[in-house]
Amino acid sequence: MSKSRRKFDKDFKEQAVKMVLEGGMSKAEAGRRLGVNDNLVGRWVNDFQTNGSQAFPGNGKLKPDDEVGFPT
């Protein structure tokens, strides 16, 4: 029996990031409270610090910097 992969929406990820950056919580503590691995929280924090408001664009969507323009 395999586990299905959990998906987290933008609001959930932003909540985790705020717990760490604004709440002074460690990544491990935020992960425990939210029921996710602290490494995952760390990736979200790094993504937010790198990309700011463009972090967590959503399923199948690219950040503007990642989009490739096609010649017309």
mmCIF file of N, CA and C in Angstrom:
data_model
loop_
_atom_site.group_PDB
_atom_site.id
_atom_site.type_symbol
_atom_site.label_atom_id
_atom_site.label_comp_id
_atom_site.label_asym_id
_atom_site.label_seq_id
_atom_site.Cartn_x
_atom_site.Cartn_y
_atom_site.Cartn_z
ATOM 1 N N MET A 1 0.837 -1.167 0.000
ATOM 2 C CA MET A 1 0.000 0.000 0.000
ATOM 3 C C MET A 1 0.890 1.241 0.000
ATOM 4 N N SER A 2 0.720 2.120 -0.971
ATOM 5 C CA SER A 2 1.543 3.318 -1.022
ATOM 6 C C SER A 2 0.758 4.523 -0.516
ATOM 7 N N LYS A 3 1.496 5.439 0.082
ATOM 8 C CA LYS A 3 0.868 6.656 0.572
ATOM 9 C C LYS A 3 0.698 7.624 -0.589
ATOM 10 N N SER A 4 -0.409 8.333 -0.591
ATOM 11 C CA SER A 4 -0.570 9.364 -1.608
ATOM 12 C C SER A 4 0.149 10.621 -1.127
ATOM 13 N N ARG A 5 0.660 11.366 -2.054
ATOM 14 C CA ARG A 5 1.429 12.562 -1.748
ATOM 15 C C ARG A 5 0.494 13.683 -1.312
ATOM 16 N N ARG A 6 0.818 14.287 -0.183
ATOM 17 C CA ARG A 6 0.005 15.388 0.325
ATOM 18 C C ARG A 6 0.323 16.653 -0.446
ATOM 19 N N LYS A 7 -0.687 17.494 -0.628
ATOM 20 C CA LYS A 7 -0.511 18.771 -1.303
ATOM 21 C C LYS A 7 -0.870 19.880 -0.335
ATOM 22 N N PHE A 8 -0.094 20.945 -0.385
ATOM 23 C CA PHE A 8 -0.304 22.076 0.521
ATOM 24 C C PHE A 8 -0.533 23.329 -0.305
ATOM 25 N N ASP A 9 -1.578 24.081 0.041
ATOM 26 C CA ASP A 9 -1.861 25.289 -0.727
ATOM 27 C C ASP A 9 -0.965 26.441 -0.274
ATOM 28 N N LYS A 10 -1.028 27.519 -1.030
ATOM 29 C CA LYS A 10 -0.182 28.682 -0.784
ATOM 30 C C LYS A 10 -0.387 29.238 0.629
ATOM 31 N N ASP A 11 -1.627 29.309 1.087
ATOM 32 C CA ASP A 11 -1.912 29.849 2.422
ATOM 33 C C ASP A 11 -1.255 29.017 3.518
ATOM 34 N N PHE A 12 -1.292 27.703 3.375
ATOM 35 C CA PHE A 12 -0.683 26.816 4.368
ATOM 36 C C PHE A 12 0.823 27.046 4.424
ATOM 37 N N LYS A 13 1.458 27.141 3.251
ATOM 38 C CA LYS A 13 2.902 27.359 3.193
ATOM 39 C C LYS A 13 3.267 28.715 3.781
ATOM 40 N N GLU A 14 2.481 29.740 3.459
ATOM 41 C CA GLU A 14 2.752 31.077 4.006
ATOM 42 C C GLU A 14 2.585 31.101 5.515
ATOM 43 N N GLN A 15 1.627 30.340 6.030
ATOM 44 C CA GLN A 15 1.439 30.251 7.482
ATOM 45 C C GLN A 15 2.686 29.650 8.133
ATOM 46 N N ALA A 16 3.212 28.591 7.518
ATOM 47 C CA ALA A 16 4.416 27.951 8.054
ATOM 48 C C ALA A 16 5.595 28.916 8.032
ATOM 49 N N VAL A 17 5.746 29.652 6.943
ATOM 50 C CA VAL A 17 6.848 30.613 6.820
ATOM 51 C C VAL A 17 6.716 31.709 7.875
ATOM 52 N N LYS A 18 5.512 32.207 8.086
ATOM 53 C CA LYS A 18 5.292 33.253 9.094
ATOM 54 C C LYS A 18 5.605 32.752 10.494
ATOM 55 N N MET A 19 5.278 31.500 10.767
ATOM 56 C CA MET A 19 5.575 30.936 12.087
ATOM 57 C C MET A 19 7.083 30.985 12.356
ATOM 58 N N VAL A 20 7.871 30.759 11.320
ATOM 59 C CA VAL A 20 9.327 30.743 11.470
ATOM 60 C C VAL A 20 9.891 32.163 11.455
ATOM 61 N N LEU A 21 9.541 32.945 10.437
ATOM 62 C CA LEU A 21 10.162 34.255 10.260
ATOM 63 C C LEU A 21 9.605 35.330 11.187
ATOM 64 N N GLU A 22 8.304 35.323 11.427
ATOM 65 C CA GLU A 22 7.700 36.353 12.265
ATOM 66 C C GLU A 22 7.428 35.872 13.686
ATOM 67 N N GLY A 23 7.160 34.583 13.829
ATOM 68 C CA GLY A 23 6.824 34.039 15.135
ATOM 69 C C GLY A 23 8.024 33.589 15.944
ATOM 70 N N GLY A 24 9.208 33.599 15.313
ATOM 71 C CA GLY A 24 10.413 33.203 16.027
ATOM 72 C C GLY A 24 10.481 31.718 16.345
ATOM 73 N N MET A 25 9.672 30.935 15.672
ATOM 74 C CA MET A 25 9.626 29.502 15.911
ATOM 75 C C MET A 25 10.706 28.815 15.071
ATOM 76 N N SER A 26 11.241 27.719 15.560
ATOM 77 C CA SER A 26 12.190 26.958 14.754
ATOM 78 C C SER A 26 11.415 26.223 13.659
ATOM 79 N N LYS A 27 12.132 25.826 12.623
ATOM 80 C CA LYS A 27 11.503 25.072 11.533
ATOM 81 C C LYS A 27 10.949 23.752 12.059
ATOM 82 N N ALA A 28 11.677 23.146 12.986
ATOM 83 C CA ALA A 28 11.234 21.876 13.561
ATOM 84 C C ALA A 28 9.932 22.057 14.350
ATOM 85 N N GLU A 29 9.846 23.124 15.148
ATOM 86 C CA GLU A 29 8.637 23.372 15.947
ATOM 87 C C GLU A 29 7.451 23.691 15.039
ATOM 88 N N ALA A 30 7.666 24.510 14.021
ATOM 89 C CA ALA A 30 6.585 24.826 13.076
ATOM 90 C C ALA A 30 6.124 23.550 12.377
ATOM 91 N N GLY A 31 7.063 22.714 11.985
ATOM 92 C CA GLY A 31 6.713 21.454 11.339
ATOM 93 C C GLY A 31 5.898 20.549 12.237
ATOM 94 N N ARG A 32 6.295 20.450 13.499
ATOM 95 C CA ARG A 32 5.545 19.612 14.456
ATOM 96 C C ARG A 32 4.124 20.137 14.627
ATOM 97 N N ARG A 33 3.988 21.438 14.786
ATOM 98 C CA ARG A 33 2.651 22.013 15.003
ATOM 99 C C ARG A 33 1.747 21.844 13.790
ATOM 100 N N LEU A 34 2.348 21.868 12.596
ATOM 101 C CA LEU A 34 1.550 21.755 11.372
ATOM 102 C C LEU A 34 1.450 20.326 10.859
ATOM 103 N N GLY A 35 2.220 19.424 11.446
ATOM 104 C CA GLY A 35 2.171 18.029 11.031
ATOM 105 C C GLY A 35 2.922 17.736 9.745
ATOM 106 N N VAL A 36 4.001 18.514 9.500
ATOM 107 C CA VAL A 36 4.827 18.285 8.316
ATOM 108 C C VAL A 36 6.293 18.191 8.728
ATOM 109 N N ASN A 37 7.110 17.653 7.847
ATOM 110 C CA ASN A 37 8.527 17.497 8.117
ATOM 111 C C ASN A 37 9.216 18.863 8.168
ATOM 112 N N ASP A 38 10.158 19.026 9.092
ATOM 113 C CA ASP A 38 10.853 20.308 9.219
ATOM 114 C C ASP A 38 11.686 20.645 7.981
ATOM 115 N N ASN A 39 12.143 19.624 7.230
ATOM 116 C CA ASN A 39 12.872 19.896 5.988
ATOM 117 C C ASN A 39 11.968 20.563 4.962
ATOM 118 N N LEU A 40 10.705 20.180 4.951
ATOM 119 C CA LEU A 40 9.745 20.784 4.039
ATOM 120 C C LEU A 40 9.507 22.248 4.417
ATOM 121 N N VAL A 41 9.360 22.509 5.696
ATOM 122 C CA VAL A 41 9.206 23.890 6.163
ATOM 123 C C VAL A 41 10.440 24.706 5.764
ATOM 124 N N GLY A 42 11.610 24.119 5.902
ATOM 125 C CA GLY A 42 12.841 24.803 5.519
ATOM 126 C C GLY A 42 12.872 25.161 4.047
ATOM 127 N N ARG A 43 12.395 24.251 3.200
ATOM 128 C CA ARG A 43 12.342 24.537 1.755
ATOM 129 C C ARG A 43 11.390 25.686 1.467
ATOM 130 N N TRP A 44 10.241 25.703 2.177
ATOM 131 C CA TRP A 44 9.281 26.787 1.974
ATOM 132 C C TRP A 44 9.866 28.124 2.420
ATOM 133 N N VAL A 45 10.569 28.131 3.541
ATOM 134 C CA VAL A 45 11.199 29.361 4.031
ATOM 135 C C VAL A 45 12.230 29.845 3.017
ATOM 136 N N ASN A 46 13.066 28.950 2.533
ATOM 137 C CA ASN A 46 14.084 29.332 1.551
ATOM 138 C C ASN A 46 13.447 29.862 0.275
ATOM 139 N N ASP A 47 12.392 29.204 -0.187
ATOM 140 C CA ASP A 47 11.701 29.653 -1.398
ATOM 141 C C ASP A 47 11.128 31.043 -1.190
ATOM 142 N N PHE A 48 10.521 31.284 -0.028
ATOM 143 C CA PHE A 48 9.947 32.587 0.255
ATOM 144 C C PHE A 48 11.029 33.660 0.342
ATOM 145 N N GLN A 49 12.138 33.351 0.990
ATOM 146 C CA GLN A 49 13.216 34.321 1.118
ATOM 147 C C GLN A 49 13.855 34.630 -0.238
ATOM 148 N N THR A 50 13.884 33.660 -1.120
ATOM 149 C CA THR A 50 14.469 33.848 -2.446
ATOM 150 C C THR A 50 13.514 34.562 -3.394
ATOM 151 N N ASN A 51 12.236 34.182 -3.368
ATOM 152 C CA ASN A 51 11.285 34.654 -4.374
ATOM 153 C C ASN A 51 10.228 35.626 -3.868
ATOM 154 N N GLY A 52 10.154 35.835 -2.565
ATOM 155 C CA GLY A 52 9.188 36.782 -2.009
ATOM 156 C C GLY A 52 7.760 36.474 -2.413
ATOM 157 N N SER A 53 7.066 37.470 -2.939
ATOM 158 C CA SER A 53 5.651 37.310 -3.279
ATOM 159 C C SER A 53 5.421 36.354 -4.450
ATOM 160 N N GLN A 54 6.470 36.011 -5.190
ATOM 161 C CA GLN A 54 6.332 35.074 -6.300
ATOM 162 C C GLN A 54 6.505 33.619 -5.859
ATOM 163 N N ALA A 55 6.797 33.409 -4.598
ATOM 164 C CA ALA A 55 6.943 32.042 -4.086
ATOM 165 C C ALA A 55 5.591 31.340 -4.116
ATOM 166 N N PHE A 56 5.613 30.036 -4.254
ATOM 167 C CA PHE A 56 4.416 29.190 -4.223
ATOM 168 C C PHE A 56 3.394 29.589 -5.292
ATOM 169 N N PRO A 57 3.763 29.544 -6.575
ATOM 170 C CA PRO A 57 2.849 29.988 -7.637
ATOM 171 C C PRO A 57 1.647 29.072 -7.844
ATOM 172 N N GLY A 58 1.720 27.833 -7.420
ATOM 173 C CA GLY A 58 0.577 26.937 -7.567
ATOM 174 C C GLY A 58 0.897 25.763 -8.465
ATOM 175 N N ASN A 59 -0.012 24.839 -8.534
ATOM 176 C CA ASN A 59 0.178 23.595 -9.265
ATOM 177 C C ASN A 59 0.271 23.846 -10.773
ATOM 178 N N GLY A 60 1.419 23.515 -11.352
ATOM 179 C CA GLY A 60 1.596 23.632 -12.785
ATOM 180 C C GLY A 60 1.885 25.025 -13.282
ATOM 181 N N LYS A 61 1.985 25.988 -12.401
ATOM 182 C CA LYS A 61 2.248 27.361 -12.810
ATOM 183 C C LYS A 61 3.715 27.684 -12.583
ATOM 184 N N LEU A 62 4.272 28.476 -13.464
ATOM 185 C CA LEU A 62 5.662 28.879 -13.341
ATOM 186 C C LEU A 62 5.751 30.278 -12.762
ATOM 187 N N LYS A 63 6.860 30.541 -12.081
ATOM 188 C CA LYS A 63 7.151 31.898 -11.651
ATOM 189 C C LYS A 63 7.498 32.689 -12.906
ATOM 190 N N PRO A 64 7.240 33.989 -12.931
ATOM 191 C CA PRO A 64 7.542 34.777 -14.130
ATOM 192 C C PRO A 64 8.983 34.611 -14.623
ATOM 193 N N ASP A 65 9.938 34.453 -13.722
ATOM 194 C CA ASP A 65 11.337 34.287 -14.112
ATOM 195 C C ASP A 65 11.586 32.947 -14.793
ATOM 196 N N ASP A 66 10.744 31.956 -14.529
ATOM 197 C CA ASP A 66 10.925 30.623 -15.086
ATOM 198 C C ASP A 66 10.227 30.432 -16.426
ATOM 199 N N GLU A 67 9.332 31.360 -16.774
ATOM 200 C CA GLU A 67 8.598 31.224 -18.033
ATOM 201 C C GLU A 67 9.540 31.452 -19.209
ATOM 202 N N VAL A 68 9.333 30.682 -20.238
ATOM 203 C CA VAL A 68 10.145 30.795 -21.439
ATOM 204 C C VAL A 68 9.300 31.413 -22.524
ATOM 205 N N GLY A 69 9.814 32.464 -23.122
ATOM 206 C CA GLY A 69 9.084 33.089 -24.219
ATOM 207 C C GLY A 69 9.294 32.325 -25.503
ATOM 208 N N PHE A 70 8.239 32.130 -26.244
ATOM 209 C CA PHE A 70 8.335 31.429 -27.515
ATOM 210 C C PHE A 70 8.215 32.462 -28.635
ATOM 211 N N PRO A 71 9.048 32.321 -29.661
ATOM 212 C CA PRO A 71 8.959 33.267 -30.775
ATOM 213 C C PRO A 71 7.624 33.119 -31.499
ATOM 214 N N THR A 72 7.114 34.216 -31.987
ATOM 215 C CA THR A 72 5.830 34.165 -32.685
ATOM 216 C C THR A 72 6.009 34.146 -34.174
#
